[in-house]
Amino acid sequence: MPSKKGVQVHGMDKENKGNQRPPSPLLKDGADPFEVVVSIMDKRARNLTKRKERLMTLKEQTGKDLDKDQLEAISKLPGVLIQVDLLRELQKQFADLSTEYQKHSKKKLKAEEKQKKDVERDMQKSSVQFSLRIQYMLNQLDETAKDHFSAGINGAVKLTEAELTQLDDFYVLLNPQRSGNSRYNQELQLAGQHLLLLKERSKNEVVNTTYDALYNTFDKIDSCGYFDKEEEIPDDEEEEEEEEGRGSNDVAWVKWFGDNQLSQ
């Protein structure tokens, strides 16, 4: 059986719930708090103005037979006038604050929108760079490069035959044939989806592996720097280019000298 104290507390809870005031319709999400205050002040100012007008009218009747309550009401007129003046000053100040708040809010919103666009642009840029890098590695993976990766020579990281086969199969998924292919647009969309899942390192299966494992394979290729090596130029070609450079410099010097001589 519940105690008397418990019943009282339960009753108090019900009473408190009944006394809870609903949220003001003025206090909406994103509402200008200063504008809300100004709106409340406007209502208060209208009521005070009406009261002032009634008291002014009553004061004009001074000398006539007025009862005690009327005389007491007239005596409060100076205080009402002070309240009206004070409220008008506060209204002006809060109106100015509301204007500044709205300006600040617009600037903040604009900055947030710009930041959001910058983040989206950076994400898009990152995705494009990632896609181009993947395509570049696949395009450079010719038979010679495959032999190097299979043997782990010439700066290439050693890859298994299964990994090389997975790269070949993934290349096919990313490069659908267009000629005579009625499903080309659909396959192109799927290619984009494959790249997205690869970037996200999805655990889903693809080309007899997972996107995550395939990502690790690409990462090994990229990290070894095999495709970043500068192509070696034979000595004969270097000397020929050097001579061509010298010859072009001589021609430029003669032209400059001739032009300056003619101008004198």
PDB file of C-alpha atoms in Angstrom:
ATOM      1  CA  MET A   1       0.000   0.000   0.000  1.00  0.00           C
ATOM      2  CA  PRO A   2       1.538   3.351  -0.997  1.00  0.00           C
ATOM      3  CA  SER A   3       2.549   5.683   1.773  1.00  0.00           C
ATOM      4  CA  LYS A   4       0.819   8.939   2.377  1.00  0.00           C
ATOM      5  CA  LYS A   5       3.987  10.793   1.462  1.00  0.00           C
ATOM      6  CA  GLY A   6       4.184   8.958  -1.818  1.00  0.00           C
ATOM      7  CA  VAL A   7       0.584   9.868  -2.644  1.00  0.00           C
ATOM      8  CA  GLN A   8       1.298  13.526  -1.929  1.00  0.00           C
ATOM      9  CA  VAL A   9       4.340  13.526  -4.175  1.00  0.00           C
ATOM     10  CA  HIS A  10       2.368  11.858  -6.936  1.00  0.00           C
ATOM     11  CA  GLY A  11      -0.334  14.479  -6.565  1.00  0.00           C
ATOM     12  CA  MET A  12       2.208  17.247  -6.662  1.00  0.00           C
ATOM     13  CA  ASP A  13       3.610  15.840  -9.897  1.00  0.00           C
ATOM     14  CA  LYS A  14       0.178  15.918 -11.464  1.00  0.00           C
ATOM     15  CA  GLU A  15      -0.364  19.432 -10.215  1.00  0.00           C
ATOM     16  CA  ASN A  16       2.987  20.585 -11.583  1.00  0.00           C
ATOM     17  CA  LYS A  17       2.241  19.043 -14.948  1.00  0.00           C
ATOM     18  CA  GLY A  18      -1.060  20.856 -15.032  1.00  0.00           C
ATOM     19  CA  ASN A  19       0.627  24.156 -14.200  1.00  0.00           C
ATOM     20  CA  GLN A  20       3.282  23.845 -16.894  1.00  0.00           C
ATOM     21  CA  ARG A  21       2.887  26.606 -19.418  1.00  0.00           C
ATOM     22  CA  PRO A  22       3.040  25.661 -23.109  1.00  0.00           C
ATOM     23  CA  PRO A  23       5.963  27.147 -25.038  1.00  0.00           C
ATOM     24  CA  SER A  24       5.325  30.585 -26.458  1.00  0.00           C
ATOM     25  CA  PRO A  25       4.477  30.547 -30.190  1.00  0.00           C
ATOM     26  CA  LEU A  26       6.910  33.458 -30.537  1.00  0.00           C
ATOM     27  CA  LEU A  27       9.867  31.312 -29.443  1.00  0.00           C
ATOM     28  CA  LYS A  28      10.221  29.294 -32.642  1.00  0.00           C
ATOM     29  CA  ASP A  29      13.429  27.686 -33.843  1.00  0.00           C
ATOM     30  CA  GLY A  30      15.664  30.304 -35.417  1.00  0.00           C
ATOM     31  CA  ALA A  31      13.523  33.201 -34.159  1.00  0.00           C
ATOM     32  CA  ASP A  32      15.249  36.486 -33.446  1.00  0.00           C
ATOM     33  CA  PRO A  33      15.158  36.785 -29.609  1.00  0.00           C
ATOM     34  CA  PHE A  34      15.393  40.585 -29.776  1.00  0.00           C
ATOM     35  CA  GLU A  35      12.479  40.701 -32.211  1.00  0.00           C
ATOM     36  CA  VAL A  36      10.473  38.589 -29.761  1.00  0.00           C
ATOM     37  CA  VAL A  37      11.263  41.060 -26.957  1.00  0.00           C
ATOM     38  CA  VAL A  38      10.321  44.017 -29.184  1.00  0.00           C
ATOM     39  CA  SER A  39       7.003  42.326 -30.008  1.00  0.00           C
ATOM     40  CA  ILE A  40       6.246  41.875 -26.295  1.00  0.00           C
ATOM     41  CA  MET A  41       7.219  45.491 -25.637  1.00  0.00           C
ATOM     42  CA  ASP A  42       4.921  46.682 -28.418  1.00  0.00           C
ATOM     43  CA  LYS A  43       1.996  44.971 -26.755  1.00  0.00           C
ATOM     44  CA  ARG A  44       2.965  46.431 -23.378  1.00  0.00           C
ATOM     45  CA  ALA A  45       3.370  49.895 -24.926  1.00  0.00           C
ATOM     46  CA  ARG A  46      -0.112  49.768 -26.456  1.00  0.00           C
ATOM     47  CA  ASN A  47      -1.640  48.870 -23.099  1.00  0.00           C
ATOM     48  CA  LEU A  48       0.258  51.657 -21.311  1.00  0.00           C
ATOM     49  CA  THR A  49      -0.739  54.168 -23.979  1.00  0.00           C
ATOM     50  CA  LYS A  50      -4.388  53.255 -23.563  1.00  0.00           C
ATOM     51  CA  ARG A  51      -4.040  53.584 -19.794  1.00  0.00           C
ATOM     52  CA  LYS A  52      -2.319  56.962 -20.174  1.00  0.00           C
ATOM     53  CA  GLU A  53      -5.119  58.215 -22.433  1.00  0.00           C
ATOM     54  CA  ARG A  54      -7.769  57.125 -19.913  1.00  0.00           C
ATOM     55  CA  LEU A  55      -5.913  58.864 -17.080  1.00  0.00           C
ATOM     56  CA  MET A  56      -5.425  62.016 -19.172  1.00  0.00           C
ATOM     57  CA  THR A  57      -9.139  62.089 -19.919  1.00  0.00           C
ATOM     58  CA  LEU A  58      -9.880  61.578 -16.250  1.00  0.00           C
ATOM     59  CA  LYS A  59      -7.472  64.358 -15.276  1.00  0.00           C
ATOM     60  CA  GLU A  60      -9.314  66.807 -17.526  1.00  0.00           C
ATOM     61  CA  GLN A  61     -12.330  66.228 -15.319  1.00  0.00           C
ATOM     62  CA  THR A  62     -10.486  67.489 -12.239  1.00  0.00           C
ATOM     63  CA  GLY A  63     -12.744  69.888 -10.303  1.00  0.00           C
ATOM     64  CA  LYS A  64     -15.773  67.778 -10.923  1.00  0.00           C
ATOM     65  CA  ASP A  65     -17.035  65.298  -8.438  1.00  0.00           C
ATOM     66  CA  LEU A  66     -14.494  62.449  -8.531  1.00  0.00           C
ATOM     67  CA  ASP A  67     -14.466  59.598  -6.112  1.00  0.00           C
ATOM     68  CA  LYS A  68     -11.455  58.379  -4.165  1.00  0.00           C
ATOM     69  CA  ASP A  69     -10.533  55.649  -6.635  1.00  0.00           C
ATOM     70  CA  GLN A  70     -10.544  58.096  -9.548  1.00  0.00           C
ATOM     71  CA  LEU A  71      -8.338  60.565  -7.672  1.00  0.00           C
ATOM     72  CA  GLU A  72      -5.945  57.751  -6.744  1.00  0.00           C
ATOM     73  CA  ALA A  73      -5.793  56.660 -10.402  1.00  0.00           C
ATOM     74  CA  ILE A  74      -4.960  60.241 -11.501  1.00  0.00           C
ATOM     75  CA  SER A  75      -2.143  60.336  -8.959  1.00  0.00           C
ATOM     76  CA  LYS A  76      -0.485  57.433 -10.812  1.00  0.00           C
ATOM     77  CA  LEU A  77      -0.361  59.342 -14.122  1.00  0.00           C
ATOM     78  CA  PRO A  78       3.256  60.603 -13.699  1.00  0.00           C
ATOM     79  CA  GLY A  79       4.465  57.044 -13.114  1.00  0.00           C
ATOM     80  CA  VAL A  80       2.608  55.839 -16.198  1.00  0.00           C
ATOM     81  CA  LEU A  81       4.191  58.631 -18.300  1.00  0.00           C
ATOM     82  CA  ILE A  82       7.641  57.601 -17.080  1.00  0.00           C
ATOM     83  CA  GLN A  83       6.929  53.968 -17.974  1.00  0.00           C
ATOM     84  CA  VAL A  84       5.766  54.964 -21.467  1.00  0.00           C
ATOM     85  CA  ASP A  85       8.928  57.019 -22.111  1.00  0.00           C
ATOM     86  CA  LEU A  86      11.174  54.291 -20.709  1.00  0.00           C
ATOM     87  CA  LEU A  87       9.450  51.616 -22.771  1.00  0.00           C
ATOM     88  CA  ARG A  88       9.832  53.671 -25.955  1.00  0.00           C
ATOM     89  CA  GLU A  89      13.573  54.037 -25.306  1.00  0.00           C
ATOM     90  CA  LEU A  90      13.920  50.324 -24.630  1.00  0.00           C
ATOM     91  CA  GLN A  91      11.959  49.549 -27.783  1.00  0.00           C
ATOM     92  CA  LYS A  92      14.387  51.619 -29.830  1.00  0.00           C
ATOM     93  CA  GLN A  93      17.422  49.959 -28.247  1.00  0.00           C
ATOM     94  CA  PHE A  94      16.095  46.445 -28.750  1.00  0.00           C
ATOM     95  CA  ALA A  95      15.041  47.281 -32.307  1.00  0.00           C
ATOM     96  CA  ASP A  96      18.642  48.339 -33.020  1.00  0.00           C
ATOM     97  CA  LEU A  97      19.916  45.154 -31.394  1.00  0.00           C
ATOM     98  CA  SER A  98      17.490  43.118 -33.503  1.00  0.00           C
ATOM     99  CA  THR A  99      18.831  44.751 -36.671  1.00  0.00           C
ATOM    100  CA  GLU A 100      22.417  43.954 -35.680  1.00  0.00           C
ATOM    101  CA  TYR A 101      21.442  40.417 -34.726  1.00  0.00           C
ATOM    102  CA  GLN A 102      19.811  39.836 -38.112  1.00  0.00           C
ATOM    103  CA  LYS A 103      22.890  41.176 -39.914  1.00  0.00           C
ATOM    104  CA  HIS A 104      25.116  38.897 -37.840  1.00  0.00           C
ATOM    105  CA  SER A 105      22.805  35.931 -38.453  1.00  0.00           C
ATOM    106  CA  LYS A 106      22.890  36.498 -42.218  1.00  0.00           C
ATOM    107  CA  LYS A 107      26.695  36.716 -42.191  1.00  0.00           C
ATOM    108  CA  LYS A 108      26.916  33.571 -40.062  1.00  0.00           C
ATOM    109  CA  LEU A 109      24.497  31.700 -42.327  1.00  0.00           C
ATOM    110  CA  LYS A 110      26.423  32.818 -45.398  1.00  0.00           C
ATOM    111  CA  ALA A 111      29.718  31.701 -43.828  1.00  0.00           C
ATOM    112  CA  GLU A 112      28.209  28.322 -42.869  1.00  0.00           C
ATOM    113  CA  GLU A 113      26.865  27.820 -46.399  1.00  0.00           C
ATOM    114  CA  LYS A 114      30.277  28.692 -47.845  1.00  0.00           C
ATOM    115  CA  GLN A 115      31.996  26.312 -45.442  1.00  0.00           C
ATOM    116  CA  LYS A 116      29.543  23.569 -46.376  1.00  0.00           C
ATOM    117  CA  LYS A 117      30.148  24.157 -50.082  1.00  0.00           C
ATOM    118  CA  ASP A 118      33.915  24.181 -49.513  1.00  0.00           C
ATOM    119  CA  VAL A 119      33.713  20.863 -47.664  1.00  0.00           C
ATOM    120  CA  GLU A 120      31.565  19.361 -50.428  1.00  0.00           C
ATOM    121  CA  ARG A 121      33.954  20.718 -53.071  1.00  0.00           C
ATOM    122  CA  ASP A 122      36.962  19.274 -51.224  1.00  0.00           C
ATOM    123  CA  MET A 123      35.224  15.906 -50.958  1.00  0.00           C
ATOM    124  CA  GLN A 124      34.401  15.962 -54.666  1.00  0.00           C
ATOM    125  CA  LYS A 125      37.961  16.981 -55.499  1.00  0.00           C
ATOM    126  CA  SER A 126      39.307  14.179 -53.327  1.00  0.00           C
ATOM    127  CA  SER A 127      37.015  11.660 -55.038  1.00  0.00           C
ATOM    128  CA  VAL A 128      38.047  12.836 -58.497  1.00  0.00           C
ATOM    129  CA  GLN A 129      41.746  12.680 -57.594  1.00  0.00           C
ATOM    130  CA  PHE A 130      41.273   9.199 -56.162  1.00  0.00           C
ATOM    131  CA  SER A 131      39.435   8.012 -59.289  1.00  0.00           C
ATOM    132  CA  LEU A 132      42.080   9.467 -61.606  1.00  0.00           C
ATOM    133  CA  ARG A 133      44.851   7.846 -59.574  1.00  0.00           C
ATOM    134  CA  ILE A 134      43.174   4.427 -59.727  1.00  0.00           C
ATOM    135  CA  GLN A 135      42.560   4.724 -63.466  1.00  0.00           C
ATOM    136  CA  TYR A 136      46.141   5.855 -64.017  1.00  0.00           C
ATOM    137  CA  MET A 137      47.587   2.831 -62.227  1.00  0.00           C
ATOM    138  CA  LEU A 138      45.308   0.449 -64.115  1.00  0.00           C
ATOM    139  CA  ASN A 139      46.121   2.054 -67.463  1.00  0.00           C
ATOM    140  CA  GLN A 140      49.873   1.808 -66.789  1.00  0.00           C
ATOM    141  CA  LEU A 141      49.651  -1.829 -65.784  1.00  0.00           C
ATOM    142  CA  ASP A 142      50.783  -3.298 -69.135  1.00  0.00           C
ATOM    143  CA  GLU A 143      52.367  -6.719 -69.624  1.00  0.00           C
ATOM    144  CA  THR A 144      55.857  -5.427 -68.806  1.00  0.00           C
ATOM    145  CA  ALA A 145      54.652  -3.821 -65.592  1.00  0.00           C
ATOM    146  CA  LYS A 146      52.754  -6.991 -64.662  1.00  0.00           C
ATOM    147  CA  ASP A 147      55.949  -9.040 -65.066  1.00  0.00           C
ATOM    148  CA  HIS A 148      57.787  -6.604 -62.772  1.00  0.00           C
ATOM    149  CA  PHE A 149      55.046  -6.746 -60.124  1.00  0.00           C
ATOM    150  CA  SER A 150      54.785 -10.521 -60.421  1.00  0.00           C
ATOM    151  CA  ALA A 151      58.512 -10.865 -59.768  1.00  0.00           C
ATOM    152  CA  GLY A 152      58.791  -7.880 -57.427  1.00  0.00           C
ATOM    153  CA  ILE A 153      61.635  -6.329 -59.435  1.00  0.00           C
ATOM    154  CA  ASN A 154      62.598  -2.935 -60.880  1.00  0.00           C
ATOM    155  CA  GLY A 155      61.062  -1.072 -57.946  1.00  0.00           C
ATOM    156  CA  ALA A 156      57.719  -2.890 -58.116  1.00  0.00           C
ATOM    157  CA  VAL A 157      56.146  -4.448 -55.051  1.00  0.00           C
ATOM    158  CA  LYS A 158      55.588  -8.185 -55.392  1.00  0.00           C
ATOM    159  CA  LEU A 159      51.963  -9.099 -56.164  1.00  0.00           C
ATOM    160  CA  THR A 160      50.373 -12.518 -56.409  1.00  0.00           C
ATOM    161  CA  GLU A 161      48.816 -13.781 -59.625  1.00  0.00           C
ATOM    162  CA  ALA A 162      45.427 -13.575 -57.916  1.00  0.00           C
ATOM    163  CA  GLU A 163      45.955  -9.887 -57.142  1.00  0.00           C
ATOM    164  CA  LEU A 164      47.029  -9.152 -60.724  1.00  0.00           C
ATOM    165  CA  THR A 165      43.959 -10.980 -62.046  1.00  0.00           C
ATOM    166  CA  GLN A 166      41.730  -8.978 -59.692  1.00  0.00           C
ATOM    167  CA  LEU A 167      43.232  -5.753 -61.046  1.00  0.00           C
ATOM    168  CA  ASP A 168      42.525  -6.867 -64.624  1.00  0.00           C
ATOM    169  CA  ASP A 169      38.927  -7.752 -63.746  1.00  0.00           C
ATOM    170  CA  PHE A 170      38.432  -4.446 -61.920  1.00  0.00           C
ATOM    171  CA  TYR A 171      39.769  -2.577 -64.955  1.00  0.00           C
ATOM    172  CA  VAL A 172      37.000  -4.180 -67.038  1.00  0.00           C
ATOM    173  CA  LEU A 173      34.361  -3.033 -64.523  1.00  0.00           C
ATOM    174  CA  LEU A 174      35.622   0.545 -64.645  1.00  0.00           C
ATOM    175  CA  ASN A 175      35.873   0.716 -68.434  1.00  0.00           C
ATOM    176  CA  PRO A 176      32.681  -0.607 -70.056  1.00  0.00           C
ATOM    177  CA  GLN A 177      32.679  -0.886 -73.842  1.00  0.00           C
ATOM    178  CA  ARG A 178      30.521   1.775 -75.484  1.00  0.00           C
ATOM    179  CA  SER A 179      30.237   0.587 -79.064  1.00  0.00           C
ATOM    180  CA  GLY A 180      27.116  -1.539 -79.531  1.00  0.00           C
ATOM    181  CA  ASN A 181      26.499  -1.689 -75.780  1.00  0.00           C
ATOM    182  CA  SER A 182      22.900  -0.800 -74.936  1.00  0.00           C
ATOM    183  CA  ARG A 183      23.704  -0.962 -71.212  1.00  0.00           C
ATOM    184  CA  TYR A 184      26.649   1.443 -71.439  1.00  0.00           C
ATOM    185  CA  ASN A 185      25.099   4.226 -69.300  1.00  0.00           C
ATOM    186  CA  GLN A 186      24.010   1.744 -66.653  1.00  0.00           C
ATOM    187  CA  GLU A 187      27.457   0.126 -66.573  1.00  0.00           C
ATOM    188  CA  LEU A 188      29.060   3.574 -66.383  1.00  0.00           C
ATOM    189  CA  GLN A 189      26.986   4.341 -63.293  1.00  0.00           C
ATOM    190  CA  LEU A 190      28.041   1.016 -61.816  1.00  0.00           C
ATOM    191  CA  ALA A 191      31.672   1.925 -62.511  1.00  0.00           C
ATOM    192  CA  GLY A 192      31.232   5.066 -60.454  1.00  0.00           C
ATOM    193  CA  GLN A 193      29.659   2.980 -57.694  1.00  0.00           C
ATOM    194  CA  HIS A 194      32.625   0.606 -57.757  1.00  0.00           C
ATOM    195  CA  LEU A 195      35.040   3.520 -57.306  1.00  0.00           C
ATOM    196  CA  LEU A 196      32.961   4.925 -54.466  1.00  0.00           C
ATOM    197  CA  LEU A 197      32.889   1.579 -52.630  1.00  0.00           C
ATOM    198  CA  LEU A 198      36.624   1.205 -53.229  1.00  0.00           C
ATOM    199  CA  LYS A 199      37.308   4.642 -51.722  1.00  0.00           C
ATOM    200  CA  GLU A 200      35.120   3.758 -48.742  1.00  0.00           C
ATOM    201  CA  ARG A 201      36.992   0.449 -48.349  1.00  0.00           C
ATOM    202  CA  SER A 202      33.759  -1.487 -48.340  1.00  0.00           C
ATOM    203  CA  LYS A 203      33.768  -5.070 -47.076  1.00  0.00           C
ATOM    204  CA  ASN A 204      31.477  -6.098 -49.945  1.00  0.00           C
ATOM    205  CA  GLU A 205      32.768  -8.619 -52.464  1.00  0.00           C
ATOM    206  CA  VAL A 206      34.036  -7.680 -55.922  1.00  0.00           C
ATOM    207  CA  VAL A 207      36.220  -9.546 -58.499  1.00  0.00           C
ATOM    208  CA  ASN A 208      36.768 -12.509 -56.134  1.00  0.00           C
ATOM    209  CA  THR A 209      37.950 -10.267 -53.287  1.00  0.00           C
ATOM    210  CA  THR A 210      36.609  -7.303 -51.303  1.00  0.00           C
ATOM    211  CA  TYR A 211      36.844  -3.594 -52.012  1.00  0.00           C
ATOM    212  CA  ASP A 212      38.887  -3.218 -48.850  1.00  0.00           C
ATOM    213  CA  ALA A 213      41.434  -5.838 -49.899  1.00  0.00           C
ATOM    214  CA  LEU A 214      41.556  -4.346 -53.394  1.00  0.00           C
ATOM    215  CA  TYR A 215      42.184  -0.923 -51.854  1.00  0.00           C
ATOM    216  CA  ASN A 216      45.171  -2.410 -50.024  1.00  0.00           C
ATOM    217  CA  THR A 217      46.496  -3.753 -53.322  1.00  0.00           C
ATOM    218  CA  PHE A 218      46.265  -0.347 -54.977  1.00  0.00           C
ATOM    219  CA  ASP A 219      47.851   1.200 -51.906  1.00  0.00           C
ATOM    220  CA  LYS A 220      50.818  -1.170 -52.153  1.00  0.00           C
ATOM    221  CA  ILE A 221      51.263  -0.292 -55.831  1.00  0.00           C
ATOM    222  CA  ASP A 222      50.994   3.421 -55.173  1.00  0.00           C
ATOM    223  CA  SER A 223      53.331   3.334 -52.164  1.00  0.00           C
ATOM    224  CA  CYS A 224      56.119   1.485 -53.946  1.00  0.00           C
ATOM    225  CA  GLY A 225      56.481   4.392 -56.380  1.00  0.00           C
ATOM    226  CA  TYR A 226      56.872   2.167 -59.442  1.00  0.00           C
ATOM    227  CA  PHE A 227      54.768   4.430 -61.658  1.00  0.00           C
ATOM    228  CA  ASP A 228      56.319   7.606 -60.263  1.00  0.00           C
ATOM    229  CA  LYS A 229      59.825   6.890 -61.573  1.00  0.00           C
ATOM    230  CA  GLU A 230      61.199   9.354 -64.114  1.00  0.00           C
ATOM    231  CA  GLU A 231      61.892   7.776 -67.451  1.00  0.00           C
ATOM    232  CA  GLU A 232      65.621   7.590 -68.101  1.00  0.00           C
ATOM    233  CA  ILE A 233      66.788   9.490 -71.204  1.00  0.00           C
ATOM    234  CA  PRO A 234      69.738   8.021 -73.176  1.00  0.00           C
ATOM    235  CA  ASP A 235      72.940  10.082 -73.128  1.00  0.00           C
ATOM    236  CA  ASP A 236      72.819  10.733 -76.901  1.00  0.00           C
ATOM    237  CA  GLU A 237      69.331  12.270 -76.618  1.00  0.00           C
ATOM    238  CA  GLU A 238      70.411  14.440 -73.672  1.00  0.00           C
ATOM    239  CA  GLU A 239      73.390  15.807 -75.637  1.00  0.00           C
ATOM    240  CA  GLU A 240      71.147  16.478 -78.650  1.00  0.00           C
ATOM    241  CA  GLU A 241      68.615  18.362 -76.519  1.00  0.00           C
ATOM    242  CA  GLU A 242      71.424  20.345 -74.914  1.00  0.00           C
ATOM    243  CA  GLU A 243      72.780  21.346 -78.325  1.00  0.00           C
ATOM    244  CA  GLU A 244      69.280  22.326 -79.488  1.00  0.00           C
ATOM    245  CA  GLY A 245      68.895  24.436 -76.363  1.00  0.00           C
ATOM    246  CA  ARG A 246      72.186  26.162 -76.979  1.00  0.00           C
ATOM    247  CA  GLY A 247      71.303  26.822 -80.599  1.00  0.00           C
ATOM    248  CA  SER A 248      67.967  28.338 -79.681  1.00  0.00           C
ATOM    249  CA  ASN A 249      69.652  30.546 -77.121  1.00  0.00           C
ATOM    250  CA  ASP A 250      72.137  31.774 -79.747  1.00  0.00           C
ATOM    251  CA  VAL A 251      69.323  32.595 -82.168  1.00  0.00           C
ATOM    252  CA  ALA A 252      67.444  34.493 -79.452  1.00  0.00           C
ATOM    253  CA  TRP A 253      70.579  36.463 -78.540  1.00  0.00           C
ATOM    254  CA  VAL A 254      71.284  37.441 -82.185  1.00  0.00           C
ATOM    255  CA  LYS A 255      67.667  38.535 -82.661  1.00  0.00           C
ATOM    256  CA  TRP A 256      67.736  40.643 -79.490  1.00  0.00           C
ATOM    257  CA  PHE A 257      71.042  42.258 -80.515  1.00  0.00           C
ATOM    258  CA  GLY A 258      69.775  43.011 -84.047  1.00  0.00           C
ATOM    259  CA  ASP A 259      66.523  44.525 -82.807  1.00  0.00           C
ATOM    260  CA  ASN A 260      68.362  46.808 -80.402  1.00  0.00           C
ATOM    261  CA  GLN A 261      70.832  47.892 -83.085  1.00  0.00           C
ATOM    262  CA  LEU A 262      67.989  48.832 -85.459  1.00  0.00           C
ATOM    263  CA  SER A 263      66.286  50.867 -82.768  1.00  0.00           C
ATOM    264  CA  GLN A 264      69.318  53.064 -82.234  1.00  0.00           C
TER     265      GLN A 264
END
